[in-house]
XYZ file of C-alpha atoms in Angstrom:
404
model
C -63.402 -83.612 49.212
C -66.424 -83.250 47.725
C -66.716 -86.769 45.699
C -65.240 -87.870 49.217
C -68.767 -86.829 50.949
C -71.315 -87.990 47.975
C -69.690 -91.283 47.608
C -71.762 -93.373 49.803
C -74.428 -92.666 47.887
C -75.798 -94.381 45.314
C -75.914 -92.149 41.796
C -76.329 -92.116 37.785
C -72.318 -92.772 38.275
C -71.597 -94.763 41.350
C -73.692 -97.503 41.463
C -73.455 -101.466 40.903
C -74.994 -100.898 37.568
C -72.183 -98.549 36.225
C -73.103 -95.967 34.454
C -76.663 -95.197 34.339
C -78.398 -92.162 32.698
C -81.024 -91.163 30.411
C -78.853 -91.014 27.424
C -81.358 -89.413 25.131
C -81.649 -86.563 27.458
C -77.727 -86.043 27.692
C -77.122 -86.787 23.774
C -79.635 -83.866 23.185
C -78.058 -81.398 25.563
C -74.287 -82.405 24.627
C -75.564 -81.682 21.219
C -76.664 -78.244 22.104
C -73.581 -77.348 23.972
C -71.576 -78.565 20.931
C -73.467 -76.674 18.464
C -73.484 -73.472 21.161
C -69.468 -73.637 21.347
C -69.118 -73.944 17.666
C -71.429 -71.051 16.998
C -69.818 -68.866 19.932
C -66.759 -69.250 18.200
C -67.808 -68.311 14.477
C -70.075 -65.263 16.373
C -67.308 -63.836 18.400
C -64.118 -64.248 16.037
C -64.405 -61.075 14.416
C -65.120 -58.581 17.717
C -62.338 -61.266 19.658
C -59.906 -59.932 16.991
C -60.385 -56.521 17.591
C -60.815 -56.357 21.336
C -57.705 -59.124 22.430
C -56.340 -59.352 19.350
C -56.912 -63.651 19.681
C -59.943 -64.466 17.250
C -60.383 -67.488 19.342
C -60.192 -65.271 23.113
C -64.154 -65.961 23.412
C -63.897 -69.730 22.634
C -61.251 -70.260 25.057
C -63.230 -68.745 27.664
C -66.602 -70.463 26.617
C -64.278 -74.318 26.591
C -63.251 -73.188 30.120
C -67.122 -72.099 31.127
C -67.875 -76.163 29.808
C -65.225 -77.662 31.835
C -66.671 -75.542 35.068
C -70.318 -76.501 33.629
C -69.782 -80.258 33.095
C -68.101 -80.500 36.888
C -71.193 -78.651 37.660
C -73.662 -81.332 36.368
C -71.539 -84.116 37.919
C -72.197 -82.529 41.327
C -75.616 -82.206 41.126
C -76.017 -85.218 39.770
C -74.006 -87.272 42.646
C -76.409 -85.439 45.127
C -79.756 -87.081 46.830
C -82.843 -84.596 45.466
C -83.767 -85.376 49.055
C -80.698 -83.271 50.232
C -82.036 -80.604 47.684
C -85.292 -80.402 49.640
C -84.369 -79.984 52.426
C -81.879 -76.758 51.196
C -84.803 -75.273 49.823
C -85.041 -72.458 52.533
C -81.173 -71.916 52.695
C -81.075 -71.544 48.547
C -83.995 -69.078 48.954
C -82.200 -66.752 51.348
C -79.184 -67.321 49.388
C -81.047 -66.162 46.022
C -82.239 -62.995 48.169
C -78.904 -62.281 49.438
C -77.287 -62.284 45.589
C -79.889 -60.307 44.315
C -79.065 -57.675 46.861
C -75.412 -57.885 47.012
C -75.388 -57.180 43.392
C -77.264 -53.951 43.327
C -74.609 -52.607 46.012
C -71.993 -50.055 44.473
C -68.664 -51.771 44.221
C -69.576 -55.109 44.657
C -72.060 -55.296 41.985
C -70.773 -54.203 37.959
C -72.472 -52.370 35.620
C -72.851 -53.749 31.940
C -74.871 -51.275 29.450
C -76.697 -49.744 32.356
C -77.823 -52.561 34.244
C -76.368 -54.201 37.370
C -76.372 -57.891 36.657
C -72.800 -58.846 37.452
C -71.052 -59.765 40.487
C -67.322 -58.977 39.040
C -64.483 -61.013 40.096
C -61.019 -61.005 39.252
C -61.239 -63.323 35.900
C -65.134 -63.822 35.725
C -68.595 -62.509 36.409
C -71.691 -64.223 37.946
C -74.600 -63.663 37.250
C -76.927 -63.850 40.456
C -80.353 -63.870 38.390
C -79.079 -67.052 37.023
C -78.979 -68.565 40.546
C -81.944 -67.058 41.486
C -84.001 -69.022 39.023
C -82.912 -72.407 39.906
C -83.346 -71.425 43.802
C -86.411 -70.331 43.337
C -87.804 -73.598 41.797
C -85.949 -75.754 43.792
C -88.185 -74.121 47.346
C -91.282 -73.765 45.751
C -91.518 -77.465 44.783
C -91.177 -77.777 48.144
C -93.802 -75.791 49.393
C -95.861 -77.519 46.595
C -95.131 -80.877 48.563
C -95.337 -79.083 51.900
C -98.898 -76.881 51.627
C -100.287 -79.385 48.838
C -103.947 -79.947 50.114
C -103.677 -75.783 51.262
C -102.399 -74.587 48.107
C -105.018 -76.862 45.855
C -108.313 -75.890 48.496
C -107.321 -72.272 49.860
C -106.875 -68.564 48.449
C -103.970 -68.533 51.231
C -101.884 -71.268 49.905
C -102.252 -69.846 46.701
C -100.884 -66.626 47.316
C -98.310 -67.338 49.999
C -95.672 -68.437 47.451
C -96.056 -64.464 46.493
C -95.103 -62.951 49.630
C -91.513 -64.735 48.641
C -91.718 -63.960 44.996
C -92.745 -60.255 44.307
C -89.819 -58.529 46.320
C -87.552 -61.290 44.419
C -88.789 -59.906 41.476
C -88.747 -56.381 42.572
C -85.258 -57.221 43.120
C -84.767 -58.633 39.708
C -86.786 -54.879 38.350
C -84.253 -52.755 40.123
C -80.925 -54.331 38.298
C -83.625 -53.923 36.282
C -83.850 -57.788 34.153
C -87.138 -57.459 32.959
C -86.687 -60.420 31.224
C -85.573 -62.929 33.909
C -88.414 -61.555 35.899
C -90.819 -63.119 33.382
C -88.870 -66.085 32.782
C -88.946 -66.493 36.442
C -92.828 -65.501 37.258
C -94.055 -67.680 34.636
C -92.056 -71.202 35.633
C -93.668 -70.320 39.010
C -96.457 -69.811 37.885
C -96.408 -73.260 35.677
C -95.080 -74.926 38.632
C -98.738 -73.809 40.957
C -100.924 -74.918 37.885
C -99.339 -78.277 37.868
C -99.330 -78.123 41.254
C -103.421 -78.124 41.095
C -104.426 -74.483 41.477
C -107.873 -74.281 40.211
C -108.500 -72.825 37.180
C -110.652 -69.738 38.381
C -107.421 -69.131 40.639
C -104.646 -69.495 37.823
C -106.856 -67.626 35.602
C -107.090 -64.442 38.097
C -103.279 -64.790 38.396
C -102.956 -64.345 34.773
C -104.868 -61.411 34.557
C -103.086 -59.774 37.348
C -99.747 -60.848 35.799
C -100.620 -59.348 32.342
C -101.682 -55.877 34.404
C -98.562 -55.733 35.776
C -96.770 -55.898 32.574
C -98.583 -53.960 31.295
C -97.626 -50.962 34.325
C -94.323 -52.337 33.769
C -93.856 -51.364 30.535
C -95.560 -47.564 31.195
C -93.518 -47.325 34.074
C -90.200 -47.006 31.565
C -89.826 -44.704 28.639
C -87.380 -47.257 27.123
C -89.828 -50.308 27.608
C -92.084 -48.258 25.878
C -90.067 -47.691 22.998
C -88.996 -51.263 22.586
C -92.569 -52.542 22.582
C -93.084 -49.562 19.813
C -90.096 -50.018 17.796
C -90.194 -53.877 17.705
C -93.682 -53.716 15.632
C -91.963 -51.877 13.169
C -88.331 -51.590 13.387
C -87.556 -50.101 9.786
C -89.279 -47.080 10.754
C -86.194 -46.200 13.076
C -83.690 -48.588 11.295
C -80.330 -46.929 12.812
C -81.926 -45.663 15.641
C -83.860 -48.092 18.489
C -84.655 -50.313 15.766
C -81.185 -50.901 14.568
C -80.676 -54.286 16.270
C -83.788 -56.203 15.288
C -83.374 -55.059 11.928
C -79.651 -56.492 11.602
C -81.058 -59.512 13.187
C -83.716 -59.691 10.208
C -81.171 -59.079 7.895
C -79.217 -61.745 8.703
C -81.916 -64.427 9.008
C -82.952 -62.989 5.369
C -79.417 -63.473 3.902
C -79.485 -66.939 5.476
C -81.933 -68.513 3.250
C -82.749 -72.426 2.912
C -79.440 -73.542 3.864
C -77.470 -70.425 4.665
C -74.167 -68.470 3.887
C -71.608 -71.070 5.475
C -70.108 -71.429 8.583
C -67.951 -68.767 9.583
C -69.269 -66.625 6.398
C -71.812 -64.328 8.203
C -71.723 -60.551 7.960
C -73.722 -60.098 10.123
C -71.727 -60.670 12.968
C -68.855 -58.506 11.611
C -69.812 -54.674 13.540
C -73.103 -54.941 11.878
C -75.161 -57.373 14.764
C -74.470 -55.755 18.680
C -73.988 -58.642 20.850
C -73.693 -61.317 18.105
C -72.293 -64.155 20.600
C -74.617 -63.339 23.141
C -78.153 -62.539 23.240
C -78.091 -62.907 19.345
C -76.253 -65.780 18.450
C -79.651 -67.409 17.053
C -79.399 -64.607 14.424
C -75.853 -65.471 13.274
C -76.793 -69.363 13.627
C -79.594 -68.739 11.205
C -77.508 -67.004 8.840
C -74.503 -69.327 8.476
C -77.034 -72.755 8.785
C -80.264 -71.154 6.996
C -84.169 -71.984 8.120
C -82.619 -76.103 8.117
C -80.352 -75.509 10.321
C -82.305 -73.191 12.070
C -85.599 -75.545 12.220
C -82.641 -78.366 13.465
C -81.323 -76.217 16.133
C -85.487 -75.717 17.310
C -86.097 -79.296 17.322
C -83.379 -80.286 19.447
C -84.418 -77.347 21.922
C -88.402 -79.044 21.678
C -86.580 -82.563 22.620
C -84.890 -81.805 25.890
C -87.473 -79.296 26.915
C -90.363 -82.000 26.118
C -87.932 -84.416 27.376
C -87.343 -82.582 30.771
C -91.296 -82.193 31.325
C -91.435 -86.040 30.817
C -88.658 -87.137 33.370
C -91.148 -84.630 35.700
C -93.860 -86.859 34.837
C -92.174 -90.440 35.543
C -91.080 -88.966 39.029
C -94.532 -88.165 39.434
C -96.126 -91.417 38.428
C -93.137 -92.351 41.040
C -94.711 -90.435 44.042
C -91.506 -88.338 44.096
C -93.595 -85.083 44.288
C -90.773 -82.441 45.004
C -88.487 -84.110 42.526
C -91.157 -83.910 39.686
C -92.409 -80.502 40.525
C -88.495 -79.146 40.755
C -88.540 -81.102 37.230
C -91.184 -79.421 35.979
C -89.826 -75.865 36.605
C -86.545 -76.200 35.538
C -88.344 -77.708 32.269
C -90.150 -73.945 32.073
C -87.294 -72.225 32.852
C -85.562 -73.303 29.557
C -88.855 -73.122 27.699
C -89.362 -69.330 28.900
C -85.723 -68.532 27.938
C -85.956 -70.074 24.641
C -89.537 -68.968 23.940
C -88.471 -65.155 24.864
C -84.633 -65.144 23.079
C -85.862 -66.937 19.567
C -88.923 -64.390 19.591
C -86.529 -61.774 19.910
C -84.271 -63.064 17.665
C -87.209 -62.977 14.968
C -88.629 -59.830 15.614
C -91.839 -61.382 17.405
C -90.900 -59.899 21.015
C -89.719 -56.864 21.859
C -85.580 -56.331 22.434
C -84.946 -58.071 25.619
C -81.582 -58.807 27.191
C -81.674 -62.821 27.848
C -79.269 -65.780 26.862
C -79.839 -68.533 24.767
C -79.566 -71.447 26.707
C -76.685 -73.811 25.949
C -75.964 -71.652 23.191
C -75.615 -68.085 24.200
C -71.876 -67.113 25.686
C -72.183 -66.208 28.945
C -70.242 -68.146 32.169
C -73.346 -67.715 34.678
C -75.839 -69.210 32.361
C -73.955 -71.665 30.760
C -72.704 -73.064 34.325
C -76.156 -73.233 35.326
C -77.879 -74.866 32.366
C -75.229 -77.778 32.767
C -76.305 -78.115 36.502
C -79.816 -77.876 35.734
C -78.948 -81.242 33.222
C -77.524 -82.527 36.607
C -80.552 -82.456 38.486
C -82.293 -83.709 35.766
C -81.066 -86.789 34.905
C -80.588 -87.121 39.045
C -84.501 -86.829 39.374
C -84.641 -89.354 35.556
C -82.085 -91.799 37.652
C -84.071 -91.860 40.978
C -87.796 -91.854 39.333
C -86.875 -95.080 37.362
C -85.105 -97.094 40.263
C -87.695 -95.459 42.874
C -85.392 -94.745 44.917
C -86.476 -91.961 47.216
C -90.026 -93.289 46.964
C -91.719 -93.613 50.658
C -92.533 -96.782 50.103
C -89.170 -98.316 49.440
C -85.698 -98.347 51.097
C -82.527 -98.913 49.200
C -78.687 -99.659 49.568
C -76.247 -100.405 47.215
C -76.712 -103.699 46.618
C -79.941 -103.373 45.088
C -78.298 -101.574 42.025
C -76.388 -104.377 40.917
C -78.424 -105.873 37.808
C -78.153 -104.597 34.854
C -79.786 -101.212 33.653
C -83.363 -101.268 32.314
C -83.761 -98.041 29.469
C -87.241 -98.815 28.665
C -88.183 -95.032 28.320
């Protein structure tokens, strides 16, 4: 039913050209999610054993997270970013009505004191996940919308707030201090670009940093993270004892590490090895090559992502490039945060690696993300969607042109 209804449109896949995407961008996030199931599976092997007694229960379940992921990518990317646009209000009260749902007793599930899950019978989503995307996807449009206010006037520049600090208040209360950031600072990417003045963005800052800052006194435990993190040896089997395991295993990984499917590590020693510290166990079965490997290819489709932003720009596709854009600083946030973490830069902080990180939610997600992507890549470089032009299928008949 649902190819049945995007069919008459023209997309990356239907279209009298074939098949036509930005290859580089998909080669570089196929790569990831190769390198993400491989290292899920080496990561998880030894606590699989224990707790179903199948080595390979958490690779199963990350193959079948793919298969849901890749259908989720061909979706979005069958879908007009025009149809996006104008969803942006609906996807906002959706991403409030998630955020709330999950913090109600017996709907929501609690996971090491925090309620991030909505449980079902087989799998758990996360609604943060959701959140993000929605979130980017209406404030491009009210970049598009309140352009000349948001660029000239102190209102336009704060009205996106009245919609973002009780979503983040929301986010507190699970409490996912670390998808609050993630999400504040695309936004706040997302106004820059948008051409906030710099006396504006700079007071923004400030105020952002401030209310870290009174984040972070509000919570005894936030405290001790940001203390412990400095100098985690002083309280090595205490609230230090996962950053130092993480060290440990980047240490024993050397130049060109221990071998796949040879880390310690990852065996009791590293809490949530396949999860939120799967860079650690990467680094010690690759080493600092295939560590610095792993980076690069991170740098190319985050780099490559703020690109495809700019060529929908150049193509007077405003919401398409700004929803670009954010997306782009999504993935940049989560990496930035997770590989700090991972090296002992940041303090402990519960957030997923994307592509590479086991988890259904963000994994699902990522993949649709690619979708929209290479959607707003397709449209940008056939201007289609441009005001100034109007297109059927016929006029996708020639042959590609990859000249980016």
């Amino acid at each position: 039913m649902i190819f049945g209804i995007i069919k008459p449109y023209p997309s990356p896949l239907i279209s009298g050209r074939g098949v036509d995407l930005d290859f580089a961008m998909l080669a570089g996030c196929l790569a990831l999610l190769g390198l993400g199931l491989v290292m899920i599976t080496s990561a998880s092997s030894e606590v699989a054993a224990v707790q179903s007694g199948n080595p390979l229960y958490h690779m199963f379940r990350h193959l079948v997270y793919v298969a849901i992921g890749v259908f989720a990518c061909i979706v979005t990317m069958m879908v007009p970013i025009a149809t996006w646009q104008k969803m942006g209000f609906t996807m906002l009260v959706g991403a409030f009505a998630l955020l709330v749902l999950v913090l109600v007793p017996g709907i929501g599930r609690e996971v090491n004191g925090s309620m991030r899950w909505i449980g079902f019978s087989f799998f758990n989503v996360q609604p943060s996940e959701i959140a993000k995307v929605f979130v980017v996807i209406y404030l491009a449009g009210y970049l598009v919308r309140r352009q000349q206010e948001v660029r000239e006037s102190w209102m336009g520049f704060f009205k996106p707030f009245i919609v973002l600090l009780p979503m983040a208040g929301l986010l507190l209360m699970e409490p996912d201090f670390g998808a609050t950031v993630v999400m504040m600072g695309a936004a706040a990417a997302m106004l820059f670009l948008g051409g906030v003045g710099l006396f504006r963005f700079s007071l923004m800052v400030v105020l952002a940093v401030a209310a870290v800052f009174i984040l972070v006194q509000a919570q005894p435990y936030r405290m001790a993270r940001l203390i412990t993190f400095t100098d985690p040896w002083s309280d090595q089997f205490g609230s230090g004892y996962q950053l130092t395991q993480a060290l440990i295993a980047f240490g024993r990984g050397e130049w060109l590490g221990v071998g796949l499917g040879n880390s310690v590590q990852k065996q009791f020693y590293l809490p949530e090895a396949h999860t939120d510290f799967v860079f650690s166990v990467l680094a010690e079965e690759l080493g600092v090559v295939g560590s610095l490997v792993t980076v690069a290819l991170f740098v190319f489709v985050t780099v490559r992502a703020l690109y495809i932003g700019l060529w929908a720009e150049k193509a007077k596709q405003f919401f398409a490039a700004y929803m670009a854009f954010g997306l782009a600083f999504l993935w940049i946030g989560q990496f930035l945060i997770n590989i700090g973490v991972n090296v002992g830069l940041l303090p402990t902080k519960g957030l997923t690696l994307p592509f590479l990180s086991y988890g259904g939610s963000s994994l699902v997600i990522c993949c649709a993300c690619v979708g929209l992507l290479l959607r707003i890549e397709w449209e940008s470089r056939t201007h289609l969607g441009s005001e100034e032009h109007e297109f059927n299928e016929s006029d996708f008949a020639e042959e590609p042109n990859h000249g980016r």
